[in-house]
Amino acid sequence: LQQRRGLRLSAPAAIQVTVRDALNQALDEELERDERVFLLGEEVAQYDGAYKISRGLWKKYGDKRIIDTPISEMGFAGIAVGAAMVWLRPVCEFMTFNFSMQAIDQVINSAAKSCYMSAGFISVPIVFRGPNGTSAGVAAQHSQCFAAWYGHCPGLKVVSPWSAEDAKGLLKASIRDDNPVVMLESELLYGVPFEMSEQAQSKEFVIPIGKAKIERQGTHVTLVAHSRPVGHCMEAAAVLSKEGVECEVINLRTIRPMDIETVEASVVKTNHLVTVEGGWPQFGVGAEICARIMEGPAFNYLDAPAVRVTGADVPMPYAKILEDNSIPQVKDIVFAVKKVLNI
């Protein structure tokens, strides 16, 4: 009616939401929507989660849906996989994905391979989620990225959100998926607020697994990243724009299956590629992207070799100055772009 009268309608209401609150919202909505969904992990119930992702859920849904477990990753991951095999939908939280190495046999041999080994008879609709990659001041055993580790394995889907919308939409899609999904979150992003659109505030908002997002349009070089480094790429693109270099920033969102088509289309347009990740260089996500580009039709459009920006090839140091120099910074991305453009 207002449109017929020629009145200007206000824009849809967007709000600021932290990644932590977006994850909490997604869990709450899926627990409410489907009684088969339950959450288990260390301190997820009475303590509201080590990072407060599950805040308020135990009081709302009780002991049967929000389950505190002993400090035994292999044990509770195995319980979760078994529950998924009988068509419950567990969300298994690792306090950090570094601890998932205690349960990697359950994640790979029990969850990832069962559908194939049973000729499709056994599905395992489970989500393994928690903080991944660099934290702050927690040294080598708590600061590594598992994107390449789990992205290597057939039978798994692997997602890696950046923004609050990514976190909510990908978690809801992961819970609804009939396959095992590994969701790699960033502890350093939990408290960061992002704008969430009116559409993303809907209870039915999901982001399709396997689809990247172009966060910034550009014409000179393609930057591809996932998780926290997407933000670094956006900052680097803003710096470079002042010097006349327009970067196209792709938020990969999903590690497996990888949306290489979106990357290819961008490379065809920009003729240059830089990949950015917090993980180690050898056999990393960037190495896979570069190989796929080299093997595909976009290779013929490259005007220079692709360049990778990665974490240093060392266990994470404890000292802050060494830690800062072991992970990609905005200046490293700017340097890489200038190198690939020969400026």
mmCIF file of C-alpha atoms in Angstrom, residues 51-330:
data_model
loop_
_atom_site.group_PDB
_atom_site.id
_atom_site.type_symbol
_atom_site.label_atom_id
_atom_site.label_comp_id
_atom_site.label_asym_id
_atom_site.label_seq_id
_atom_site.Cartn_x
_atom_site.Cartn_y
_atom_site.Cartn_z
ATOM 1 C CA TYR A 51 33.547 -20.053 24.676
ATOM 2 C CA LYS A 52 29.871 -19.517 25.643
ATOM 3 C CA ILE A 53 28.634 -20.789 22.281
ATOM 4 C CA SER A 54 26.014 -22.923 24.044
ATOM 5 C CA ARG A 55 24.981 -20.202 26.492
ATOM 6 C CA GLY A 56 21.481 -20.797 27.854
ATOM 7 C CA LEU A 57 20.836 -24.007 25.907
ATOM 8 C CA TRP A 58 21.147 -26.421 28.840
ATOM 9 C CA LYS A 59 18.608 -24.469 30.877
ATOM 10 C CA LYS A 60 16.232 -24.470 27.905
ATOM 11 C CA TYR A 61 16.628 -28.050 26.640
ATOM 12 C CA GLY A 62 17.915 -30.033 29.625
ATOM 13 C CA ASP A 63 20.332 -32.906 30.180
ATOM 14 C CA LYS A 64 19.103 -35.125 27.338
ATOM 15 C CA ARG A 65 19.774 -32.542 24.628
ATOM 16 C CA ILE A 66 22.815 -30.682 26.025
ATOM 17 C CA ILE A 67 25.302 -33.190 27.425
ATOM 18 C CA ASP A 68 28.482 -32.528 29.387
ATOM 19 C CA THR A 69 31.087 -35.197 28.665
ATOM 20 C CA PRO A 70 34.268 -36.374 30.384
ATOM 21 C CA ILE A 71 37.617 -35.213 29.025
ATOM 22 C CA SER A 72 37.774 -38.063 26.516
ATOM 23 C CA GLU A 73 37.491 -36.950 22.891
ATOM 24 C CA MET A 74 37.676 -40.448 21.450
ATOM 25 C CA GLY A 75 34.955 -41.583 23.847
ATOM 26 C CA PHE A 76 32.369 -38.876 23.274
ATOM 27 C CA ALA A 77 33.115 -38.602 19.546
ATOM 28 C CA GLY A 78 32.493 -42.359 19.291
ATOM 29 C CA ILE A 79 29.198 -42.014 21.185
ATOM 30 C CA ALA A 80 28.179 -39.205 18.821
ATOM 31 C CA VAL A 81 29.034 -41.228 15.697
ATOM 32 C CA GLY A 82 27.070 -44.195 17.010
ATOM 33 C CA ALA A 83 24.078 -41.954 17.703
ATOM 34 C CA ALA A 84 24.269 -40.539 14.179
ATOM 35 C CA MET A 85 24.269 -44.058 12.720
ATOM 36 C CA VAL A 86 20.809 -44.575 14.226
ATOM 37 C CA TRP A 87 19.609 -41.243 12.775
ATOM 38 C CA LEU A 88 19.999 -38.888 15.646
ATOM 39 C CA ARG A 89 21.750 -35.641 14.670
ATOM 40 C CA PRO A 90 24.543 -34.977 17.143
ATOM 41 C CA VAL A 91 26.617 -31.807 17.247
ATOM 42 C CA CYS A 92 29.967 -32.817 18.734
ATOM 43 C CA GLU A 93 31.967 -29.885 20.106
ATOM 44 C CA PHE A 94 35.720 -30.098 20.474
ATOM 45 C CA MET A 95 36.997 -27.470 22.887
ATOM 46 C CA THR A 96 39.644 -26.920 20.239
ATOM 47 C CA PHE A 97 40.244 -28.877 17.053
ATOM 48 C CA ASN A 98 43.736 -29.636 18.296
ATOM 49 C CA PHE A 99 41.997 -32.047 20.682
ATOM 50 C CA SER A 100 40.195 -33.684 17.756
ATOM 51 C CA MET A 101 43.437 -35.561 17.080
ATOM 52 C CA GLN A 102 42.487 -37.692 20.077
ATOM 53 C CA ALA A 103 39.323 -38.643 18.150
ATOM 54 C CA ILE A 104 40.568 -38.595 14.559
ATOM 55 C CA ASP A 105 39.949 -42.341 14.191
ATOM 56 C CA GLN A 106 36.261 -41.755 14.964
ATOM 57 C CA VAL A 107 36.037 -38.755 12.617
ATOM 58 C CA ILE A 108 37.730 -40.469 9.658
ATOM 59 C CA ASN A 109 37.361 -44.237 10.009
ATOM 60 C CA SER A 110 33.966 -44.320 11.715
ATOM 61 C CA ALA A 111 32.164 -41.214 10.393
ATOM 62 C CA ALA A 112 33.689 -40.324 7.011
ATOM 63 C CA LYS A 113 33.977 -43.840 5.552
ATOM 64 C CA SER A 114 30.842 -45.604 6.795
ATOM 65 C CA CYS A 115 28.466 -44.505 4.017
ATOM 66 C CA TYR A 116 30.885 -45.719 1.315
ATOM 67 C CA MET A 117 31.819 -48.945 3.107
ATOM 68 C CA SER A 118 28.146 -49.817 3.666
ATOM 69 C CA ALA A 119 27.219 -49.134 0.016
ATOM 70 C CA GLY A 120 25.075 -46.202 1.155
ATOM 71 C CA PHE A 121 23.181 -48.158 3.801
ATOM 72 C CA ILE A 122 24.637 -46.260 6.782
ATOM 73 C CA SER A 123 24.480 -42.480 6.828
ATOM 74 C CA VAL A 124 26.238 -40.497 9.549
ATOM 75 C CA PRO A 125 24.534 -37.080 9.953
ATOM 76 C CA ILE A 126 26.917 -35.557 12.482
ATOM 77 C CA VAL A 127 28.621 -32.179 12.938
ATOM 78 C CA PHE A 128 32.060 -31.905 14.518
ATOM 79 C CA ARG A 129 32.609 -28.258 15.442
ATOM 80 C CA GLY A 130 34.840 -26.009 17.513
ATOM 81 C CA PRO A 131 37.655 -23.442 17.305
ATOM 82 C CA ASN A 132 40.384 -24.107 14.740
ATOM 83 C CA GLY A 133 43.633 -22.453 13.731
ATOM 84 C CA THR A 134 45.530 -19.677 15.443
ATOM 85 C CA SER A 135 44.478 -18.550 18.901
ATOM 86 C CA ALA A 136 46.448 -16.052 21.002
ATOM 87 C CA GLY A 137 49.367 -17.000 23.207
ATOM 88 C CA VAL A 138 48.640 -20.719 23.441
ATOM 89 C CA ALA A 139 51.713 -21.961 21.553
ATOM 90 C CA ALA A 140 52.299 -24.927 19.287
ATOM 91 C CA GLN A 141 49.869 -27.554 20.586
ATOM 92 C CA HIS A 142 46.804 -25.306 20.432
ATOM 93 C CA SER A 143 47.314 -23.185 17.312
ATOM 94 C CA GLN A 144 47.201 -25.204 14.124
ATOM 95 C CA CYS A 145 44.727 -25.212 11.249
ATOM 96 C CA PHE A 146 43.056 -28.504 10.361
ATOM 97 C CA ALA A 147 41.447 -27.394 7.097
ATOM 98 C CA ALA A 148 43.959 -29.316 4.975
ATOM 99 C CA TRP A 149 43.886 -32.317 7.334
ATOM 100 C CA TYR A 150 40.146 -32.896 7.145
ATOM 101 C CA GLY A 151 39.744 -31.433 3.651
ATOM 102 C CA HIS A 152 42.001 -34.293 2.477
ATOM 103 C CA CYS A 153 39.470 -37.000 3.399
ATOM 104 C CA PRO A 154 36.648 -38.217 1.123
ATOM 105 C CA GLY A 155 33.368 -38.744 2.939
ATOM 106 C CA LEU A 156 33.632 -35.531 4.942
ATOM 107 C CA LYS A 157 32.287 -32.085 4.207
ATOM 108 C CA VAL A 158 34.427 -29.301 5.668
ATOM 109 C CA VAL A 159 33.211 -25.743 6.218
ATOM 110 C CA SER A 160 35.126 -22.720 7.521
ATOM 111 C CA PRO A 161 33.064 -19.581 8.273
ATOM 112 C CA TRP A 162 34.266 -15.980 8.486
ATOM 113 C CA SER A 163 31.303 -13.710 9.268
ATOM 114 C CA ALA A 164 28.313 -14.092 11.592
ATOM 115 C CA GLU A 165 26.088 -14.921 8.603
ATOM 116 C CA ASP A 166 28.594 -17.583 7.508
ATOM 117 C CA ALA A 167 28.601 -19.070 10.991
ATOM 118 C CA LYS A 168 24.824 -19.240 11.346
ATOM 119 C CA GLY A 169 24.015 -20.339 7.801
ATOM 120 C CA LEU A 170 26.747 -22.953 7.550
ATOM 121 C CA LEU A 171 26.046 -24.467 10.984
ATOM 122 C CA LYS A 172 22.347 -24.841 10.207
ATOM 123 C CA ALA A 173 23.149 -26.374 6.814
ATOM 124 C CA SER A 174 25.660 -28.717 8.444
ATOM 125 C CA ILE A 175 23.177 -29.951 11.053
ATOM 126 C CA ARG A 176 20.583 -30.620 8.351
ATOM 127 C CA ASP A 177 23.046 -32.444 6.083
ATOM 128 C CA ASP A 178 22.940 -36.247 6.003
ATOM 129 C CA ASN A 179 26.735 -36.498 5.836
ATOM 130 C CA PRO A 180 29.435 -35.917 8.467
ATOM 131 C CA VAL A 181 30.494 -32.273 8.482
ATOM 132 C CA VAL A 182 33.564 -30.730 10.101
ATOM 133 C CA MET A 183 32.978 -27.069 10.980
ATOM 134 C CA LEU A 184 36.200 -25.153 11.612
ATOM 135 C CA GLU A 185 35.528 -21.937 13.526
ATOM 136 C CA SER A 186 37.992 -19.237 14.593
ATOM 137 C CA GLU A 187 38.310 -18.539 18.298
ATOM 138 C CA LEU A 188 39.596 -15.056 17.498
ATOM 139 C CA LEU A 189 36.373 -14.265 15.613
ATOM 140 C CA TYR A 190 33.907 -15.344 18.318
ATOM 141 C CA GLY A 191 33.610 -11.861 19.805
ATOM 142 C CA VAL A 192 33.748 -9.971 16.503
ATOM 143 C CA PRO A 193 30.448 -8.330 15.414
ATOM 144 C CA PHE A 194 29.293 -8.492 11.796
ATOM 145 C CA GLU A 195 26.259 -7.042 10.097
ATOM 146 C CA MET A 196 23.503 -9.638 9.782
ATOM 147 C CA SER A 197 20.826 -9.037 7.169
ATOM 148 C CA GLU A 198 17.119 -9.403 7.786
ATOM 149 C CA GLN A 199 17.157 -12.558 5.664
ATOM 150 C CA ALA A 200 19.894 -14.107 7.819
ATOM 151 C CA GLN A 201 17.826 -13.490 10.935
ATOM 152 C CA SER A 202 15.200 -15.933 9.657
ATOM 153 C CA LYS A 203 14.962 -19.385 11.266
ATOM 154 C CA GLU A 204 15.101 -20.947 7.805
ATOM 155 C CA PHE A 205 18.276 -19.147 6.704
ATOM 156 C CA VAL A 206 20.926 -21.588 5.492
ATOM 157 C CA ILE A 207 24.050 -21.194 3.361
ATOM 158 C CA PRO A 208 24.569 -24.013 0.856
ATOM 159 C CA ILE A 209 27.627 -26.113 1.608
ATOM 160 C CA GLY A 210 30.090 -25.965 -1.280
ATOM 161 C CA LYS A 211 29.404 -22.401 -2.436
ATOM 162 C CA ALA A 212 31.948 -19.591 -2.066
ATOM 163 C CA LYS A 213 31.025 -15.899 -1.750
ATOM 164 C CA ILE A 214 32.576 -12.907 -3.485
ATOM 165 C CA GLU A 215 32.982 -10.440 -0.606
ATOM 166 C CA ARG A 216 34.452 -7.654 -2.761
ATOM 167 C CA GLN A 217 34.426 -7.135 -6.519
ATOM 168 C CA GLY A 218 37.718 -6.335 -8.247
ATOM 169 C CA THR A 219 39.486 -6.404 -11.586
ATOM 170 C CA HIS A 220 43.241 -6.661 -10.998
ATOM 171 C CA VAL A 221 43.841 -9.689 -8.753
ATOM 172 C CA THR A 222 41.859 -12.465 -7.064
ATOM 173 C CA LEU A 223 42.369 -13.046 -3.325
ATOM 174 C CA VAL A 224 41.021 -16.361 -1.999
ATOM 175 C CA ALA A 225 40.831 -17.092 1.731
ATOM 176 C CA HIS A 226 38.736 -18.789 4.404
ATOM 177 C CA SER A 227 37.996 -18.042 8.054
ATOM 178 C CA ARG A 228 39.829 -15.142 9.721
ATOM 179 C CA PRO A 229 42.213 -14.393 6.800
ATOM 180 C CA VAL A 230 39.175 -13.238 4.767
ATOM 181 C CA GLY A 231 39.122 -10.186 7.010
ATOM 182 C CA HIS A 232 42.827 -9.602 6.398
ATOM 183 C CA CYS A 233 42.174 -9.804 2.650
ATOM 184 C CA MET A 234 39.408 -7.214 2.940
ATOM 185 C CA GLU A 235 41.778 -4.884 4.839
ATOM 186 C CA ALA A 236 44.550 -5.436 2.292
ATOM 187 C CA ALA A 237 42.104 -4.761 -0.555
ATOM 188 C CA ALA A 238 41.154 -1.431 1.054
ATOM 189 C CA VAL A 239 44.836 -0.464 1.353
ATOM 190 C CA LEU A 240 45.596 -1.460 -2.236
ATOM 191 C CA SER A 241 42.523 0.335 -3.567
ATOM 192 C CA LYS A 242 44.086 3.635 -2.482
ATOM 193 C CA GLU A 243 46.988 2.782 -4.794
ATOM 194 C CA GLY A 244 44.725 1.990 -7.736
ATOM 195 C CA VAL A 245 44.741 -1.810 -7.355
ATOM 196 C CA GLU A 246 41.285 -3.384 -7.140
ATOM 197 C CA CYS A 247 41.244 -6.823 -5.502
ATOM 198 C CA GLU A 248 38.442 -9.342 -5.842
ATOM 199 C CA VAL A 249 38.086 -11.089 -2.473
ATOM 200 C CA ILE A 250 36.588 -14.579 -2.379
ATOM 201 C CA ASN A 251 35.421 -16.046 0.927
ATOM 202 C CA LEU A 252 35.811 -19.763 0.284
ATOM 203 C CA ARG A 253 33.383 -20.753 3.082
ATOM 204 C CA THR A 254 33.689 -24.459 2.222
ATOM 205 C CA ILE A 255 36.950 -26.391 2.013
ATOM 206 C CA ARG A 256 35.361 -29.626 0.836
ATOM 207 C CA PRO A 257 33.635 -29.700 -1.601
ATOM 208 C CA MET A 258 35.610 -26.748 -2.941
ATOM 209 C CA ASP A 259 33.856 -24.192 -5.144
ATOM 210 C CA ILE A 260 36.658 -23.961 -7.677
ATOM 211 C CA GLU A 261 34.244 -22.663 -10.341
ATOM 212 C CA THR A 262 33.856 -19.324 -8.538
ATOM 213 C CA VAL A 263 37.644 -19.031 -8.210
ATOM 214 C CA GLU A 264 38.124 -19.905 -11.894
ATOM 215 C CA ALA A 265 35.598 -17.302 -13.032
ATOM 216 C CA SER A 266 37.363 -14.657 -10.963
ATOM 217 C CA VAL A 267 40.814 -15.592 -12.275
ATOM 218 C CA VAL A 268 39.501 -15.405 -15.847
ATOM 219 C CA LYS A 269 38.457 -11.821 -15.058
ATOM 220 C CA THR A 270 41.514 -10.635 -13.068
ATOM 221 C CA ASN A 271 44.297 -12.769 -14.607
ATOM 222 C CA HIS A 272 46.083 -12.991 -11.227
ATOM 223 C CA LEU A 273 45.680 -15.180 -8.117
ATOM 224 C CA VAL A 274 46.836 -14.946 -4.499
ATOM 225 C CA THR A 275 45.672 -17.477 -1.893
ATOM 226 C CA VAL A 276 45.749 -16.674 1.823
ATOM 227 C CA GLU A 277 45.492 -19.078 4.774
ATOM 228 C CA GLY A 278 46.653 -19.409 8.366
ATOM 229 C CA GLY A 279 47.808 -23.005 7.978
ATOM 230 C CA TRP A 280 51.193 -24.399 7.014
ATOM 231 C CA PRO A 281 52.291 -24.141 3.364
ATOM 232 C CA GLN A 282 53.026 -27.758 2.468
ATOM 233 C CA PHE A 283 49.950 -29.616 1.143
ATOM 234 C CA GLY A 284 47.760 -26.699 2.256
ATOM 235 C CA VAL A 285 44.435 -25.331 1.031
ATOM 236 C CA GLY A 286 46.251 -22.757 -1.104
ATOM 237 C CA ALA A 287 48.332 -25.502 -2.708
ATOM 238 C CA GLU A 288 45.132 -27.312 -3.671
ATOM 239 C CA ILE A 289 43.585 -24.168 -5.157
ATOM 240 C CA CYS A 290 46.722 -23.464 -7.191
ATOM 241 C CA ALA A 291 46.821 -27.045 -8.477
ATOM 242 C CA ARG A 292 43.158 -26.972 -9.473
ATOM 243 C CA ILE A 293 43.631 -23.677 -11.312
ATOM 244 C CA MET A 294 46.698 -25.044 -13.105
ATOM 245 C CA GLU A 295 44.788 -28.158 -14.194
ATOM 246 C CA GLY A 296 41.678 -26.258 -15.337
ATOM 247 C CA PRO A 297 40.643 -23.767 -18.011
ATOM 248 C CA ALA A 298 41.552 -20.678 -15.965
ATOM 249 C CA PHE A 299 45.282 -21.474 -16.203
ATOM 250 C CA ASN A 300 45.447 -20.003 -19.694
ATOM 251 C CA TYR A 301 44.205 -16.670 -18.356
ATOM 252 C CA LEU A 302 46.947 -16.221 -15.742
ATOM 253 C CA ASP A 303 49.384 -13.423 -16.542
ATOM 254 C CA ALA A 304 51.715 -14.411 -13.687
ATOM 255 C CA PRO A 305 52.279 -17.420 -11.418
ATOM 256 C CA ALA A 306 49.840 -17.785 -8.532
ATOM 257 C CA VAL A 307 51.242 -16.828 -5.127
ATOM 258 C CA ARG A 308 50.449 -18.378 -1.739
ATOM 259 C CA VAL A 309 50.427 -16.483 1.560
ATOM 260 C CA THR A 310 50.477 -18.964 4.445
ATOM 261 C CA GLY A 311 51.513 -19.449 8.022
ATOM 262 C CA ALA A 312 55.193 -20.042 8.667
ATOM 263 C CA ASP A 313 56.456 -23.615 8.275
ATOM 264 C CA VAL A 314 57.118 -23.988 12.016
ATOM 265 C CA PRO A 315 55.182 -25.049 15.114
ATOM 266 C CA MET A 316 53.521 -21.962 16.543
ATOM 267 C CA PRO A 317 55.874 -20.026 18.864
ATOM 268 C CA TYR A 318 54.652 -18.808 22.246
ATOM 269 C CA ALA A 319 56.251 -15.346 22.229
ATOM 270 C CA LYS A 320 53.828 -12.768 20.830
ATOM 271 C CA ILE A 321 56.274 -11.126 18.424
ATOM 272 C CA LEU A 322 57.185 -14.530 16.967
ATOM 273 C CA GLU A 323 53.528 -15.568 16.860
ATOM 274 C CA ASP A 324 52.630 -12.409 14.918
ATOM 275 C CA ASN A 325 55.349 -13.155 12.399
ATOM 276 C CA SER A 326 54.210 -16.768 12.001
ATOM 277 C CA ILE A 327 50.744 -15.969 10.654
ATOM 278 C CA PRO A 328 49.738 -13.897 7.601
ATOM 279 C CA GLN A 329 49.334 -10.185 8.234
ATOM 280 C CA VAL A 330 47.785 -7.505 6.022
#
